[in-house]
PDB file of C-alpha atoms in Angstrom:
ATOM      1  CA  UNK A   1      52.204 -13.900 226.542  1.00  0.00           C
ATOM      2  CA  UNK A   2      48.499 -15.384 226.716  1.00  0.00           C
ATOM      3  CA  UNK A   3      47.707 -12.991 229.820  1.00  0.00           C
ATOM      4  CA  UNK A   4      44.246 -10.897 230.035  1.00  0.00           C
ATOM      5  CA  UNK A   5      44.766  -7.409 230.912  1.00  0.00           C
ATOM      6  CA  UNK A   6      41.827  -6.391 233.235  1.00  0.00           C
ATOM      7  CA  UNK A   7      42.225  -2.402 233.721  1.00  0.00           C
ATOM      8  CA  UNK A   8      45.107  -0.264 233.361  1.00  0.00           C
ATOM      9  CA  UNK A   9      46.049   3.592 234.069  1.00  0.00           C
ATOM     10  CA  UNK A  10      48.541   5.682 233.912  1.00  0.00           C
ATOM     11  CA  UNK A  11      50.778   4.113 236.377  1.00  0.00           C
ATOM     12  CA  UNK A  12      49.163   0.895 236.945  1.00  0.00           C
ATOM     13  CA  UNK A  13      48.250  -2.313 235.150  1.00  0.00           C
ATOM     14  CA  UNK A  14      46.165  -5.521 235.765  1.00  0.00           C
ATOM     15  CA  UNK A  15      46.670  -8.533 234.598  1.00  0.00           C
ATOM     16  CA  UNK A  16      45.978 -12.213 235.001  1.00  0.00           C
ATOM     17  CA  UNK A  17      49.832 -13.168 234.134  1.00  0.00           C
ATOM     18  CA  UNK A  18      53.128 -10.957 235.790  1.00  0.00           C
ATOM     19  CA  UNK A  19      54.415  -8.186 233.895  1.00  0.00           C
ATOM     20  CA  UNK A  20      58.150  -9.419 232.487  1.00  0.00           C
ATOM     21  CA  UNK A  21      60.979  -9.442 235.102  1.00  0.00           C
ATOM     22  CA  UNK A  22      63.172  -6.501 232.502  1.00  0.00           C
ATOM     23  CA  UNK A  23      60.195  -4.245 233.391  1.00  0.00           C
ATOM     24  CA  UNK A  24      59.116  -4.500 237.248  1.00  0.00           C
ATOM     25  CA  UNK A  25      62.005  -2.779 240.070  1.00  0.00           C
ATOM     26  CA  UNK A  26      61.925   0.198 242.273  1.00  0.00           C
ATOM     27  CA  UNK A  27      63.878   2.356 239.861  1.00  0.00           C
ATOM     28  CA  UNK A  28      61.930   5.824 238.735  1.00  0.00           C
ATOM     29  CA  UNK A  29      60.119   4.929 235.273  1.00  0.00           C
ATOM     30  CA  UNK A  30      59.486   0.763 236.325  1.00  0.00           C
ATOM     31  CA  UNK A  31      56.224  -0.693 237.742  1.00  0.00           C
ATOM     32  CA  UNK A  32      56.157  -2.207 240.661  1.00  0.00           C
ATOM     33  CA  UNK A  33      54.195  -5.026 242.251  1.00  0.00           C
ATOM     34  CA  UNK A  34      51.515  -4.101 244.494  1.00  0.00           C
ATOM     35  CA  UNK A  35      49.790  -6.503 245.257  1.00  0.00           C
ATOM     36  CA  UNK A  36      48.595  -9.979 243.890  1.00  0.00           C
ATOM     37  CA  UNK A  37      44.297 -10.147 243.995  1.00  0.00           C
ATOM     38  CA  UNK A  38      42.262 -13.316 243.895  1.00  0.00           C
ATOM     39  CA  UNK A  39      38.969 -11.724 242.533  1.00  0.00           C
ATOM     40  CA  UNK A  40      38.252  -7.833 241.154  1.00  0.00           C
ATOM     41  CA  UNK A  41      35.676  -5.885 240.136  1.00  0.00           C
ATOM     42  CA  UNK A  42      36.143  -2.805 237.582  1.00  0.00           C
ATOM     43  CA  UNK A  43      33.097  -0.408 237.524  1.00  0.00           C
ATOM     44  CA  UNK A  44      34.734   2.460 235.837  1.00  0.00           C
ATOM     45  CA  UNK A  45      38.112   4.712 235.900  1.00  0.00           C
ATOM     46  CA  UNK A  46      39.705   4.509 239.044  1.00  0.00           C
ATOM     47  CA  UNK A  47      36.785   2.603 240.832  1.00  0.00           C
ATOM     48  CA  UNK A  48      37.460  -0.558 241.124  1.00  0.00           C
ATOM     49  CA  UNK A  49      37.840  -3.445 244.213  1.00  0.00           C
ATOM     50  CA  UNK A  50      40.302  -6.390 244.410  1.00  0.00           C
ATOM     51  CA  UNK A  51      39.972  -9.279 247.163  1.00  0.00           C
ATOM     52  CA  UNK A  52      43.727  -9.572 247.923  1.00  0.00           C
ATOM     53  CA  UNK A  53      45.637 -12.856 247.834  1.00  0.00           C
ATOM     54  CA  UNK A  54      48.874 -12.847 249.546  1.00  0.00           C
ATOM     55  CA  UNK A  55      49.112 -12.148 253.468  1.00  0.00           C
ATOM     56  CA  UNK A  56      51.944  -9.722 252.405  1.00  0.00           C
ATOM     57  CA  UNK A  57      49.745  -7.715 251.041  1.00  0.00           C
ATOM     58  CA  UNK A  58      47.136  -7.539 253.935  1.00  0.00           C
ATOM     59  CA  UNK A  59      49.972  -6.078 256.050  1.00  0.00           C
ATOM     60  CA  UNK A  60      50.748  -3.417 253.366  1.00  0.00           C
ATOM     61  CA  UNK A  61      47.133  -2.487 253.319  1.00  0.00           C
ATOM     62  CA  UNK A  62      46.563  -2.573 256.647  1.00  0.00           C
ATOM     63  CA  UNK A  63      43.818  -4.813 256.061  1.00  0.00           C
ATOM     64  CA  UNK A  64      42.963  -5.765 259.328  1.00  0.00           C
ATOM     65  CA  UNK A  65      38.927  -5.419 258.405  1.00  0.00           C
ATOM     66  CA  UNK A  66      39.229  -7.750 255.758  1.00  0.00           C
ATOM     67  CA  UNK A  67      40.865  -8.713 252.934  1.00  0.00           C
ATOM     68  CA  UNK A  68      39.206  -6.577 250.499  1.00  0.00           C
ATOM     69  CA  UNK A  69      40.870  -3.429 248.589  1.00  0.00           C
ATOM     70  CA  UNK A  70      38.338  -1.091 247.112  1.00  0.00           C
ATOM     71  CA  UNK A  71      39.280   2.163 245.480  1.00  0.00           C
ATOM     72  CA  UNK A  72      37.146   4.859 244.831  1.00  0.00           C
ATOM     73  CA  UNK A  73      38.193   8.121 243.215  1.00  0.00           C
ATOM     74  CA  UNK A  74      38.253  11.083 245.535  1.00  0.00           C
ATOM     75  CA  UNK A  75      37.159   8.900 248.457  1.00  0.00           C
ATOM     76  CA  UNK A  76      38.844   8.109 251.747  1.00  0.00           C
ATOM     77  CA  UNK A  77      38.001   4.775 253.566  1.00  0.00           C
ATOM     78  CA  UNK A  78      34.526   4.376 255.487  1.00  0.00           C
ATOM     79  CA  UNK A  79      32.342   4.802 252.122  1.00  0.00           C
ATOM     80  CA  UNK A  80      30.707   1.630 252.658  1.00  0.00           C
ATOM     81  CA  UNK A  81      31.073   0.557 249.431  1.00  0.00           C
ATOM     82  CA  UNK A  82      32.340  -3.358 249.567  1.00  0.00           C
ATOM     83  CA  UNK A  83      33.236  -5.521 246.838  1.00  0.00           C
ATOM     84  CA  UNK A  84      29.893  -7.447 246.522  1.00  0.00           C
ATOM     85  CA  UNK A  85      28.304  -3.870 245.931  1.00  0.00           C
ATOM     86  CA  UNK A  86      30.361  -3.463 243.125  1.00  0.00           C
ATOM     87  CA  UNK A  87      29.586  -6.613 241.637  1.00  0.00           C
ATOM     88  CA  UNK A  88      25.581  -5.594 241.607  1.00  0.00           C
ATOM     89  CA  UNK A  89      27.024  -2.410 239.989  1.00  0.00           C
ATOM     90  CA  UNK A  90      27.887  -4.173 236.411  1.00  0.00           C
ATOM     91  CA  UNK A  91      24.127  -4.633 235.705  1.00  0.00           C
ATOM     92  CA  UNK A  92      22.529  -2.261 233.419  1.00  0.00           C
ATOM     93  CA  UNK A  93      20.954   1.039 235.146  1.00  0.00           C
ATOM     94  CA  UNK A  94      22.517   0.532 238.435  1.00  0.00           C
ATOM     95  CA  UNK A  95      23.640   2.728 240.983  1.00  0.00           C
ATOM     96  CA  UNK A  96      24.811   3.866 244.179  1.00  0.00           C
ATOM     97  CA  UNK A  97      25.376   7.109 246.135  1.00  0.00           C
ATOM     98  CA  UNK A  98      28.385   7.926 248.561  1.00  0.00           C
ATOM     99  CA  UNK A  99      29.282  10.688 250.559  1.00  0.00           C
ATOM    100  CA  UNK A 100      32.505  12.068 249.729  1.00  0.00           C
ATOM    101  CA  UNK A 101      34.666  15.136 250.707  1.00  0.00           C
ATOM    102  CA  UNK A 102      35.712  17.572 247.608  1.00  0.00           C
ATOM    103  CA  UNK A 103      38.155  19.576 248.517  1.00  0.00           C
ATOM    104  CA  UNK A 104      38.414  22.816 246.656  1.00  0.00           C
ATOM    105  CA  UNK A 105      41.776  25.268 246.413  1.00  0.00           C
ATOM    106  CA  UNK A 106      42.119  28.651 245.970  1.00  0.00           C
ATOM    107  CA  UNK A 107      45.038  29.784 245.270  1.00  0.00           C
ATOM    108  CA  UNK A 108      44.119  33.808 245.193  1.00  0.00           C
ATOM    109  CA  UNK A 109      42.653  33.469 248.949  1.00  0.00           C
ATOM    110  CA  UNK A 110      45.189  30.674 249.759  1.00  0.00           C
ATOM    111  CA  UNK A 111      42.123  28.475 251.305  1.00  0.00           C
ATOM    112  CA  UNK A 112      41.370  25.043 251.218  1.00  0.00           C
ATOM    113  CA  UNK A 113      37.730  24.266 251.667  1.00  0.00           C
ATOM    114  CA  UNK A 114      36.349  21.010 252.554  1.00  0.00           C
ATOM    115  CA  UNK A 115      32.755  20.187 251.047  1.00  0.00           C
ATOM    116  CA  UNK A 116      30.364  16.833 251.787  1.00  0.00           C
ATOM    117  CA  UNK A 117      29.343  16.104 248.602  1.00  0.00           C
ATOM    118  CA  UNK A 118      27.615  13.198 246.794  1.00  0.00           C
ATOM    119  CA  UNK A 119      29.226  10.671 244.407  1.00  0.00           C
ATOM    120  CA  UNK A 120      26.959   8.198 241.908  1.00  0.00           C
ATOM    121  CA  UNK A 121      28.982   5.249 241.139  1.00  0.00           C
ATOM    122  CA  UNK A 122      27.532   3.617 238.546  1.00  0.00           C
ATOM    123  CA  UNK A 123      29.235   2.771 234.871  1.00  0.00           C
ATOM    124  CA  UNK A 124      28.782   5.194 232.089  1.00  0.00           C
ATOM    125  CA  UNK A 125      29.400   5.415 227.855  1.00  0.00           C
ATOM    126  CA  UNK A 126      31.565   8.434 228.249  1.00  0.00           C
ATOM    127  CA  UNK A 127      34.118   7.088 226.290  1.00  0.00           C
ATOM    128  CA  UNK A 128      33.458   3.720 225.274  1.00  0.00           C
ATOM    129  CA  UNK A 129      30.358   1.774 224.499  1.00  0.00           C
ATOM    130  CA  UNK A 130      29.289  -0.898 226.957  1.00  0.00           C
ATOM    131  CA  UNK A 131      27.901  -4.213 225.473  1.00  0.00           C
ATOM    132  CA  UNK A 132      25.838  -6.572 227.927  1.00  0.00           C
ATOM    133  CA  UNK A 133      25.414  -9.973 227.922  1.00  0.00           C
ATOM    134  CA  UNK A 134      21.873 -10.880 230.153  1.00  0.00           C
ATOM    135  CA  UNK A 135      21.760  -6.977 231.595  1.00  0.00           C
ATOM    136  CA  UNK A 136      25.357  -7.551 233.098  1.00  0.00           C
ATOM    137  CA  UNK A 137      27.923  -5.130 231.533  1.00  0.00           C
ATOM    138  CA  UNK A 138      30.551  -7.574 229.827  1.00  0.00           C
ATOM    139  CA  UNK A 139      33.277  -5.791 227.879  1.00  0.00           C
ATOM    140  CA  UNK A 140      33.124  -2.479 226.520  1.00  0.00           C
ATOM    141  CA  UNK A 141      34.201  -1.629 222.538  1.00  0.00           C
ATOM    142  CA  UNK A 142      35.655   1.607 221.099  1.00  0.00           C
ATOM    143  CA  UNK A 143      33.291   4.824 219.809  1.00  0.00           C
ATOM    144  CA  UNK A 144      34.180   5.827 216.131  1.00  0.00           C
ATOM    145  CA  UNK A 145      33.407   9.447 215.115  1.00  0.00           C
ATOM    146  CA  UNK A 146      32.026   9.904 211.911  1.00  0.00           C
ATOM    147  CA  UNK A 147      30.844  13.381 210.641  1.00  0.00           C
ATOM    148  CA  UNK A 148      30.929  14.634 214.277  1.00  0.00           C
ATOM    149  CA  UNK A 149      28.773  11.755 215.337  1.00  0.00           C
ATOM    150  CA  UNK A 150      29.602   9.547 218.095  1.00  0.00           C
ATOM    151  CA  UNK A 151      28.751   6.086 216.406  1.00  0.00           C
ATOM    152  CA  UNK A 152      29.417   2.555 218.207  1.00  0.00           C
ATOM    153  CA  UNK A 153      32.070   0.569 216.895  1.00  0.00           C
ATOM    154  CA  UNK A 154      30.691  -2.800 214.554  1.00  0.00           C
ATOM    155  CA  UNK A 155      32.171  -5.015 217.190  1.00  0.00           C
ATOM    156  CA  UNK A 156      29.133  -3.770 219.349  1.00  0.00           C
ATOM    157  CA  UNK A 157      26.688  -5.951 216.676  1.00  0.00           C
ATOM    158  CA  UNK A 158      25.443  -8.703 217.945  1.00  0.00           C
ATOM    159  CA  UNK A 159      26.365 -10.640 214.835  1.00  0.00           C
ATOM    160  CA  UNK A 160      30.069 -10.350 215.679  1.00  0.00           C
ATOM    161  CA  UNK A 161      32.461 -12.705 217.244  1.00  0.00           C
ATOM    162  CA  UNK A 162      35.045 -11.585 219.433  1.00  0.00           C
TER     163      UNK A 162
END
């Protein structure tokens, strides 16, 4: 319907328009609105930070530091990480380190341990190529495998036209 989708997972999309009435509810299988963002940032899979737009959605979030949302794989709140940081993220060979707990189970000594670790955000190729427009990561395009080589798609040339 002329929308841009912006990131999507397994049980959530974004996306400049709404989703059709027929397919957001409550009921088991639907999605749901969340939350309605002003601005986002989407480094990689499950890292990603929204400024939030409605004052609905501040409540929900308890967002009484701010009105930012960031979400960070595997990482609680008080990370430090804050939208603008993400931002500086997109340009090429960028990074930034958080502490993060990693929880690891066992289920033959029925323990839970709890371990500081360290967690590099920064974007990678692991899937898809990234193309960059002035060393700022602009859309990525899809990896084709030829005789077990991993081989950028042609939309990657510079020659073609979106």
């Amino acid at each position: 319907n002329g929308g841009t989708l912006y990131y999507t997972d397994t049980d959530s999309v974004h996306a400049s328009i709404p989703l059709p009435k027929e397919m957001v509810s409550g009921a088991l299988g639907m999605m749901k609105l969340e939350y309605i963002a002003r601005n986002a940032v989407y480094l990689a899979p499950k890292v990603y930070g929204v400024e939030l737009f409605r004052e609905e959605d501040l409540i929900k979030f308890k967002k009484d530091d701010g009105k930012f949302l960031i979400k960070i794989k595997g990482s609680k709140k008080g990370h430090g990480v804050n939208l603008n940081m993400l931002d500086n993220l997109l340009f090429k060979e960028t990074n930034h380190t958080i502490k993060q707990d990693k929880w690891y189970k066992s289920f033959t000594n029925s323990t839970v341990n709890i371990i500081k670790t360290l967690y590099t955000l920064r974007h990678t190729e692991n899937k898809r190529a990234i193309i960059y427009l002035d060393n700022k990561f602009a859309y990525t395009v899809p990896y084709i495998i030829k005789d077990n080589v991993k081989i950028k798609s042609r939309l990657a040339e510079p020659s073609h036209k979106l």
